[in-house]
PDB file of C-alpha atoms in Angstrom:
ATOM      1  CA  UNK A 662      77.239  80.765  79.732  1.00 41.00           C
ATOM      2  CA  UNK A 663      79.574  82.811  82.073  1.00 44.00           C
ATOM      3  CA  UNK A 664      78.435  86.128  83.040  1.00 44.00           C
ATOM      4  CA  UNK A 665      79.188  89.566  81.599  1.00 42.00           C
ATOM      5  CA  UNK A 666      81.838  90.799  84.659  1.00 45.00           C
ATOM      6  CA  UNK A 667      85.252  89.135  84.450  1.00 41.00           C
ATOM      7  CA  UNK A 668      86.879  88.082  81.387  1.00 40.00           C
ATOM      8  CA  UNK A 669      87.102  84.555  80.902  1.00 45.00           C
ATOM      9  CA  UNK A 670      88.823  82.723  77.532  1.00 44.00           C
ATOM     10  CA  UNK A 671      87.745  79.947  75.990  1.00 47.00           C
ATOM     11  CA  UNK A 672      89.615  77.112  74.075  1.00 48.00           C
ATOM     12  CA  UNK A 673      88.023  74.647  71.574  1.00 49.00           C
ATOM     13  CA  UNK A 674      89.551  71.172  72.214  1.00 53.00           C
ATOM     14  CA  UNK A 675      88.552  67.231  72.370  1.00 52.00           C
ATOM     15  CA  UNK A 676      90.279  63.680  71.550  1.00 54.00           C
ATOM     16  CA  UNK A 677      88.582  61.744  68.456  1.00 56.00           C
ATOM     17  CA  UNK A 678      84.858  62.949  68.327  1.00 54.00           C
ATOM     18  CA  UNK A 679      84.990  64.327  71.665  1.00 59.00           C
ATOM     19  CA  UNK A 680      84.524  67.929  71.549  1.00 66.00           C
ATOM     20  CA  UNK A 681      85.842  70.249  74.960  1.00 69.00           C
ATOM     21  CA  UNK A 682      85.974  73.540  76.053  1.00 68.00           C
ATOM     22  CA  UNK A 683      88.506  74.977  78.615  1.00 72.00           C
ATOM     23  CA  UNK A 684      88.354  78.432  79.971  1.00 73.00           C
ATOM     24  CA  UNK A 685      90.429  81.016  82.311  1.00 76.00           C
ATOM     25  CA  UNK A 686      88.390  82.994  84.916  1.00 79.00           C
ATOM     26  CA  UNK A 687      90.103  85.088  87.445  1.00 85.00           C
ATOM     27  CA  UNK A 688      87.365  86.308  89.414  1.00 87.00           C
ATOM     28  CA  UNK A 689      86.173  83.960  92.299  1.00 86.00           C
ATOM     29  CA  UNK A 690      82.435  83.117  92.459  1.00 85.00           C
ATOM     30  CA  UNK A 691      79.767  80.559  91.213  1.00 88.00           C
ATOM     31  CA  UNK A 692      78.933  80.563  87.571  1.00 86.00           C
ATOM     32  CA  UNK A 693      76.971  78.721  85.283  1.00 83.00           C
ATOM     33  CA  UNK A 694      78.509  77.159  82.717  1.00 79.00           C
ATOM     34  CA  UNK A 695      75.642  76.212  79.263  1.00 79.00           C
ATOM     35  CA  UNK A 696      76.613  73.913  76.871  1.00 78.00           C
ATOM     36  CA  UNK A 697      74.565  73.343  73.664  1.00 77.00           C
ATOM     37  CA  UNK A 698      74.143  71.335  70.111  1.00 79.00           C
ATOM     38  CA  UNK A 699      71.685  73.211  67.631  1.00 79.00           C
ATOM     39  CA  UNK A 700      70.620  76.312  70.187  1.00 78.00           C
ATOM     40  CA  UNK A 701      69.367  73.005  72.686  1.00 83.00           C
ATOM     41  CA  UNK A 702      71.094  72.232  76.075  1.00 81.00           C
ATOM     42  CA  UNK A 703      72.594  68.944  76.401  1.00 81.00           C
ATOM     43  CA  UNK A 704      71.649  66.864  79.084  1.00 85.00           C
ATOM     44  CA  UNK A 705      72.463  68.341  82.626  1.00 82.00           C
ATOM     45  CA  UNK A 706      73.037  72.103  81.278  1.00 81.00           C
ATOM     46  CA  UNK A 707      74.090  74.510  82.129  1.00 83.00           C
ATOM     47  CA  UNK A 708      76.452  73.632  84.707  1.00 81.00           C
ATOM     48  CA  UNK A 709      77.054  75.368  87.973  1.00 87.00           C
ATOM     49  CA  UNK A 710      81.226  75.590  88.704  1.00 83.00           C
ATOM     50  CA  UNK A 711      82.641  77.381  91.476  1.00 85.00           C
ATOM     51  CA  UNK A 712      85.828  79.300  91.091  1.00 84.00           C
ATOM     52  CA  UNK A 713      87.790  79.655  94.009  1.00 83.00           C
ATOM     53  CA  UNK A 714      90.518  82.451  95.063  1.00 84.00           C
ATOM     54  CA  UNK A 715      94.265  81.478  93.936  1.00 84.00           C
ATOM     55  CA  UNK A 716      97.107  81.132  96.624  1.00 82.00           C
ATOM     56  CA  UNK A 717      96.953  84.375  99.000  1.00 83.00           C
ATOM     57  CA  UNK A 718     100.077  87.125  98.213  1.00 86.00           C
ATOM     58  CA  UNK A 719     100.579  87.660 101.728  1.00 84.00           C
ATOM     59  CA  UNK A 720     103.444  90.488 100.803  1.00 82.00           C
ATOM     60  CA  UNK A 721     100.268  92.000  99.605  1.00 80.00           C
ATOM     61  CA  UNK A 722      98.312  92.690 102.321  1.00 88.00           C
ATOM     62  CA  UNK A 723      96.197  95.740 103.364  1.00 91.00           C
ATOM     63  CA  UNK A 724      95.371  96.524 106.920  1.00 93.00           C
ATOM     64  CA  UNK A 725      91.588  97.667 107.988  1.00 92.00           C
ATOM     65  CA  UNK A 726      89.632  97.806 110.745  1.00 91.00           C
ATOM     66  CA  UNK A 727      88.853 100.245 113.476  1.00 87.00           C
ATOM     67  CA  UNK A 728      91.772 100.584 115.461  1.00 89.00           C
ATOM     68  CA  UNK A 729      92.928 102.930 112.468  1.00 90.00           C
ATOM     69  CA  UNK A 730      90.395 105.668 112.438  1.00 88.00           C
ATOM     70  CA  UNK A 731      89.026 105.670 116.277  1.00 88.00           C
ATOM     71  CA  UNK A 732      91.212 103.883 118.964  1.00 92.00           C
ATOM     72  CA  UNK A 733      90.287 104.876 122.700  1.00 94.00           C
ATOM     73  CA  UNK A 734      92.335 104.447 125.931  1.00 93.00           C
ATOM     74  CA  UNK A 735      91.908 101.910 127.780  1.00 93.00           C
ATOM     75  CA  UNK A 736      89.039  99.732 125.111  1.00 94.00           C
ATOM     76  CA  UNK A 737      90.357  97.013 122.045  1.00 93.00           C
ATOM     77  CA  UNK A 738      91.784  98.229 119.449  1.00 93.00           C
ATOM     78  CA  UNK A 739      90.675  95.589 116.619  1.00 93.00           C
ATOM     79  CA  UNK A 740      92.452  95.917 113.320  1.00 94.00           C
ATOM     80  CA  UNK A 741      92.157  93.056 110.130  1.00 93.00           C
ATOM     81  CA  UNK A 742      95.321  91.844 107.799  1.00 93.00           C
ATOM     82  CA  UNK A 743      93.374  91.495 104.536  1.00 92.00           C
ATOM     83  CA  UNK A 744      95.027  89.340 101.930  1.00 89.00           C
ATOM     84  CA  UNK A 745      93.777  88.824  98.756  1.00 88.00           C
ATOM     85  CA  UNK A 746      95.068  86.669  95.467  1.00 88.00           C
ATOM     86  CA  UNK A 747      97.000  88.137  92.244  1.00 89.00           C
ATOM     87  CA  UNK A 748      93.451  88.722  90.911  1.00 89.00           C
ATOM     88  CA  UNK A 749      92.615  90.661  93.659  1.00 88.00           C
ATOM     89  CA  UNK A 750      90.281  87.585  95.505  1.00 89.00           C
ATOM     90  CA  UNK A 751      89.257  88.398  98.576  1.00 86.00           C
ATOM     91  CA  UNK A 752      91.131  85.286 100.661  1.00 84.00           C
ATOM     92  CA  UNK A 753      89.414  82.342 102.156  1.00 81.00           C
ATOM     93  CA  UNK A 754      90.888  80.055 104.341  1.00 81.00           C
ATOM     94  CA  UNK A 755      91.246  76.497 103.277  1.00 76.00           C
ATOM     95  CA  UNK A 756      91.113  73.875 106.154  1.00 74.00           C
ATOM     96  CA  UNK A 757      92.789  72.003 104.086  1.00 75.00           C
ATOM     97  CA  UNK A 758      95.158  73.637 102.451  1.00 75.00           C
ATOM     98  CA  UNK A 759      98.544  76.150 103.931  1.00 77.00           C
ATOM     99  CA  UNK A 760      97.021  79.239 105.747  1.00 81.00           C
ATOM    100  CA  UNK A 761      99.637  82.161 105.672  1.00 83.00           C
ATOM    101  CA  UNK A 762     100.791  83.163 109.195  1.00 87.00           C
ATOM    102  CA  UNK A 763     101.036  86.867 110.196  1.00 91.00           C
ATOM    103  CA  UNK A 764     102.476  88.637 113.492  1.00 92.00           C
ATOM    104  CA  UNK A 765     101.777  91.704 114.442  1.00 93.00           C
ATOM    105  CA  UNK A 766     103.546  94.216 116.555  1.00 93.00           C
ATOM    106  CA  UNK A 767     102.828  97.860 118.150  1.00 93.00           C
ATOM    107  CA  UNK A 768     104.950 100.804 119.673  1.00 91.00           C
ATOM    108  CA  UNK A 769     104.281 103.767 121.474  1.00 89.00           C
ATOM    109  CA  UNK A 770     105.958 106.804 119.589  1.00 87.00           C
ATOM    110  CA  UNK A 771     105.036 109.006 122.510  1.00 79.00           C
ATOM    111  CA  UNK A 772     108.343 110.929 123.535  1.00 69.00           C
ATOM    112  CA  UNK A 773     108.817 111.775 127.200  1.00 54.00           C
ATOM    113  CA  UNK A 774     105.379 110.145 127.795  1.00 54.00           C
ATOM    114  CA  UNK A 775     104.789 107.463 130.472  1.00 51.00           C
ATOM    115  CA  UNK A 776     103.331 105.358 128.241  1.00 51.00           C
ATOM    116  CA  UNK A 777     106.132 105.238 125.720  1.00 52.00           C
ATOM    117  CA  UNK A 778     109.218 103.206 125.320  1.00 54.00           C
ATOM    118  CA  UNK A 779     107.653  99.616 125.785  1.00 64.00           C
ATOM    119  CA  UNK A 780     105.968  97.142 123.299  1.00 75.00           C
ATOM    120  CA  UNK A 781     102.340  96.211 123.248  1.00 88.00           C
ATOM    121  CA  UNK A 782     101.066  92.630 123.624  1.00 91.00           C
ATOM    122  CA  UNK A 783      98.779  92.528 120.762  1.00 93.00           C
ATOM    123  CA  UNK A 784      96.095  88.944 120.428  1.00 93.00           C
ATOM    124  CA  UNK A 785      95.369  87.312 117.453  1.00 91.00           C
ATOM    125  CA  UNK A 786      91.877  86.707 117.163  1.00 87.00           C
ATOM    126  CA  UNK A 787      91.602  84.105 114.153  1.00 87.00           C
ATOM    127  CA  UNK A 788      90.171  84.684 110.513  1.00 86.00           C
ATOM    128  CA  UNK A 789      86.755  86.847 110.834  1.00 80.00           C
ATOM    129  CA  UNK A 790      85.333  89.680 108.225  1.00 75.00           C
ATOM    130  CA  UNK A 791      87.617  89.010 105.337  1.00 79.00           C
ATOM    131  CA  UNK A 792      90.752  89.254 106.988  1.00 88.00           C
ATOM    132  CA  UNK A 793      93.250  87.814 110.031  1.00 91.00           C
ATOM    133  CA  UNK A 794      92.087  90.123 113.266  1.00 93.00           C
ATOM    134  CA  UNK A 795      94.131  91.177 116.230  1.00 94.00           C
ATOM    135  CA  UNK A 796      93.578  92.885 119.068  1.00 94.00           C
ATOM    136  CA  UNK A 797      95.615  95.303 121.247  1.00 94.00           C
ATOM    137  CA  UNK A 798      94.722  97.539 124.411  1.00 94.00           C
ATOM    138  CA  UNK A 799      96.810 100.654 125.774  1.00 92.00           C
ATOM    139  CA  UNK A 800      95.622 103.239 128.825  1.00 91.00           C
ATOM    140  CA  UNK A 801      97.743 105.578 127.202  1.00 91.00           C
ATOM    141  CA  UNK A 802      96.958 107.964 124.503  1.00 92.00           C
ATOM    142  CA  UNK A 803      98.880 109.049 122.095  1.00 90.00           C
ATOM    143  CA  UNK A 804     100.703 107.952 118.606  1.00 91.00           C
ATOM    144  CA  UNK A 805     101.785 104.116 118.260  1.00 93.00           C
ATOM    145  CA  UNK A 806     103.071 102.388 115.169  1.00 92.00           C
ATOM    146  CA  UNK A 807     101.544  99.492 113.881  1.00 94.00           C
ATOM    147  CA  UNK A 808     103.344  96.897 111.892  1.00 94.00           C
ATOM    148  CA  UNK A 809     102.380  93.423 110.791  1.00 94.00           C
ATOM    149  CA  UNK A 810     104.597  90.860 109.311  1.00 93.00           C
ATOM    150  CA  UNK A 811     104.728  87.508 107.375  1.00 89.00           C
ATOM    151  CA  UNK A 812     107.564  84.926 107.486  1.00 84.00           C
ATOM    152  CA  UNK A 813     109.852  87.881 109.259  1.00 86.00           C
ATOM    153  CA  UNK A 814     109.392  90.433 106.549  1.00 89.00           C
ATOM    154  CA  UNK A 815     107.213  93.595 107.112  1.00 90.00           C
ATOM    155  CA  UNK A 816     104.141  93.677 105.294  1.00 91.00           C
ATOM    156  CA  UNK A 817     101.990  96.777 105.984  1.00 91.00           C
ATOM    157  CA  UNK A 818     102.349  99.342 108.840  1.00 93.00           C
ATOM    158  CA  UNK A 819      99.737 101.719 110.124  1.00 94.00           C
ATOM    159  CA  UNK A 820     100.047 105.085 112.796  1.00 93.00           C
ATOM    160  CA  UNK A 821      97.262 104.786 115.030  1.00 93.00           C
ATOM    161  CA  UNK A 822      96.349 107.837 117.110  1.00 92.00           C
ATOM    162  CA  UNK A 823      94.805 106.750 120.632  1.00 93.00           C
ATOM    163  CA  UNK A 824      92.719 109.566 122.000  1.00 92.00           C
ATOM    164  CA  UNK A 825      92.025 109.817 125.672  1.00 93.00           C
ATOM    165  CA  UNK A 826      88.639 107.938 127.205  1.00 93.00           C
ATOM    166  CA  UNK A 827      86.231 109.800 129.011  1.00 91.00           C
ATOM    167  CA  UNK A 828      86.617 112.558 131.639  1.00 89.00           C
ATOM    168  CA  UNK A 829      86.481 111.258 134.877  1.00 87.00           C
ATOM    169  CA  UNK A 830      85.560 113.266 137.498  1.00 84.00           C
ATOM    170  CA  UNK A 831      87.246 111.448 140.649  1.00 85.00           C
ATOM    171  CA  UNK A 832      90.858 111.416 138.890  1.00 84.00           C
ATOM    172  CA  UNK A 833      90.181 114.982 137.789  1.00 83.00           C
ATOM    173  CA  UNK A 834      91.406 118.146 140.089  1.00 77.00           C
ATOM    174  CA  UNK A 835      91.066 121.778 140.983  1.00 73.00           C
ATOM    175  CA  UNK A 836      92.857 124.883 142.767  1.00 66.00           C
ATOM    176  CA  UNK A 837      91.979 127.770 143.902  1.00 67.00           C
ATOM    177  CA  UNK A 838      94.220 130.913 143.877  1.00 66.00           C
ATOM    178  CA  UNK A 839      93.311 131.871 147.390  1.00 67.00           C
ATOM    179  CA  UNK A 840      92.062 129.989 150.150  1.00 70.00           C
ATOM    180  CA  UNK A 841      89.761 133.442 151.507  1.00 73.00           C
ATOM    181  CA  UNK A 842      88.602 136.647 149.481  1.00 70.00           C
ATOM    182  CA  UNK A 843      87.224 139.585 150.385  1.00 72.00           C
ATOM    183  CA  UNK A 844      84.098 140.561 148.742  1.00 78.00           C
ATOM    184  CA  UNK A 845      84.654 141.608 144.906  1.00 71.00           C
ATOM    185  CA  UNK A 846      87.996 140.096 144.805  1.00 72.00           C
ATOM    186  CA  UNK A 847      88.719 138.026 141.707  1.00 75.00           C
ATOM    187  CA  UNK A 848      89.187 134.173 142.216  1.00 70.00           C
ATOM    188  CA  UNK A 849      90.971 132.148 139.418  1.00 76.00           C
ATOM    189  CA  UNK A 850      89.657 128.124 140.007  1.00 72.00           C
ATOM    190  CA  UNK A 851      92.385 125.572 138.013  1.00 74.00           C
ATOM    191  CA  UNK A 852      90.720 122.720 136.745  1.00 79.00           C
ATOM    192  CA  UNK A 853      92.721 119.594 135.774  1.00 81.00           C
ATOM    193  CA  UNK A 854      90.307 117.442 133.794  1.00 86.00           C
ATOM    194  CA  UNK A 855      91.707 113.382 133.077  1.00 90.00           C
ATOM    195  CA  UNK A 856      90.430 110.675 132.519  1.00 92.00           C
ATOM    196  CA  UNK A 857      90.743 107.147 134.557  1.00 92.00           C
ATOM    197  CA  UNK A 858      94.044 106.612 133.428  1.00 90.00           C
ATOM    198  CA  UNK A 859      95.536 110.560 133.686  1.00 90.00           C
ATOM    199  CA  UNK A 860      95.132 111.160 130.200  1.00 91.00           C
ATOM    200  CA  UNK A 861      94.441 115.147 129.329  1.00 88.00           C
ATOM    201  CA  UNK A 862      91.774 115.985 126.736  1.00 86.00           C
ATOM    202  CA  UNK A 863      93.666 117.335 124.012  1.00 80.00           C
ATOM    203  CA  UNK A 864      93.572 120.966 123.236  1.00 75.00           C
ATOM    204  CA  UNK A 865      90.914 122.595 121.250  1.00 74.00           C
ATOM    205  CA  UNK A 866      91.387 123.619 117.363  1.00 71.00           C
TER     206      UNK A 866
END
């Protein structure tokens, strides 16, 4: 019998005195499949069938990962293309079969900044936890777009906010207002805290 989730219809069939049954499942997974004459299996019941995910809809696809919630300077950024089947299948490639191809692409939206104006090389890193996974590193924070694509077209796009790494004392600076004071005079110290790669904390809420 097929389980409960899914729905699944059956079709009562056969040539001559050969009874079949044919059925639609659009959930992926293994199932067991009982057939029986008087309430008694037939020989070899039930039956275990796997159902495999259709053809991926690669105009479809959802991005996840990392890279979208905490990306720091100067550390991978690892994001996933996630395609699934009309049904909703997660997809799983099939050595055998076509395996969609994706590109992916990120730019620095940060105006006026050093770091802007230039692409990012972004790796792909093969199929791994459900989805395609890529790679990308900047030293600069800030906003970047991230876009992915299939056969040309644009697919899904992401902004990815990448917040400064660590404070590091030895790029970090300080001046003083005076080089001598007299006792009780007031000294104002200006402290210009970066990290390895000049980025500034950002301000506090």
């Amino acid at each position: 019998m097929l389980p409960d989730e899914g729905a699944a219809s059956l079709a009562l069939g056969g040539v001559g005195a050969l009874p079949s049954v044919s059925f639609a499942h659009t959930r992926a997974g293994t199932y067991r499949l009982g057939v029986q004459i008087a309430g008694d299996d037939i020989s070899g019941s039930p039956f275990e069938l796997s159902v495999l995910p259709d053809a991926p809809v690669a105009t479809a696809a959802a991005l996840a990962g990392g890279a979208l919630t905490a990306a720091t300077a100067g550390m991978p950024c690892e994001f996933r293309v996630v395609v699934r089947d009309r049904f909703g299948n997660d997809y799983t490639p099939d050595p055998f079969g076509d395996i969609p191809s994706f590109s992916a692409s990120v730019q620095s939206t940060n105006k006026g900044h050093a770091g802007s104006g230039g692409p990012v090389d972004v790796r792909a890193a093969g199929f791994a936890a459900g989805g395609f996974a890529f790679a990308f590193e900047v030293t600069a924070a800030g906003s970047y777009a991230l876009s992915v694509a299939h056969g040309g077209v644009d697919v899904a796009a992401a902004n990815v906010s990448v917040a400064p790494a660590a404070i590091d004392a030895a790029q970090s600076a300080s001046w003083a207002s005076a080089a001598r004071a007299a006792p009780g005079d007031a000294l104002e110290v200006l402290v210009v805290a970066v990290d390895r790669f000049g980025n500034a904390p950002p301000p506090p809420p």
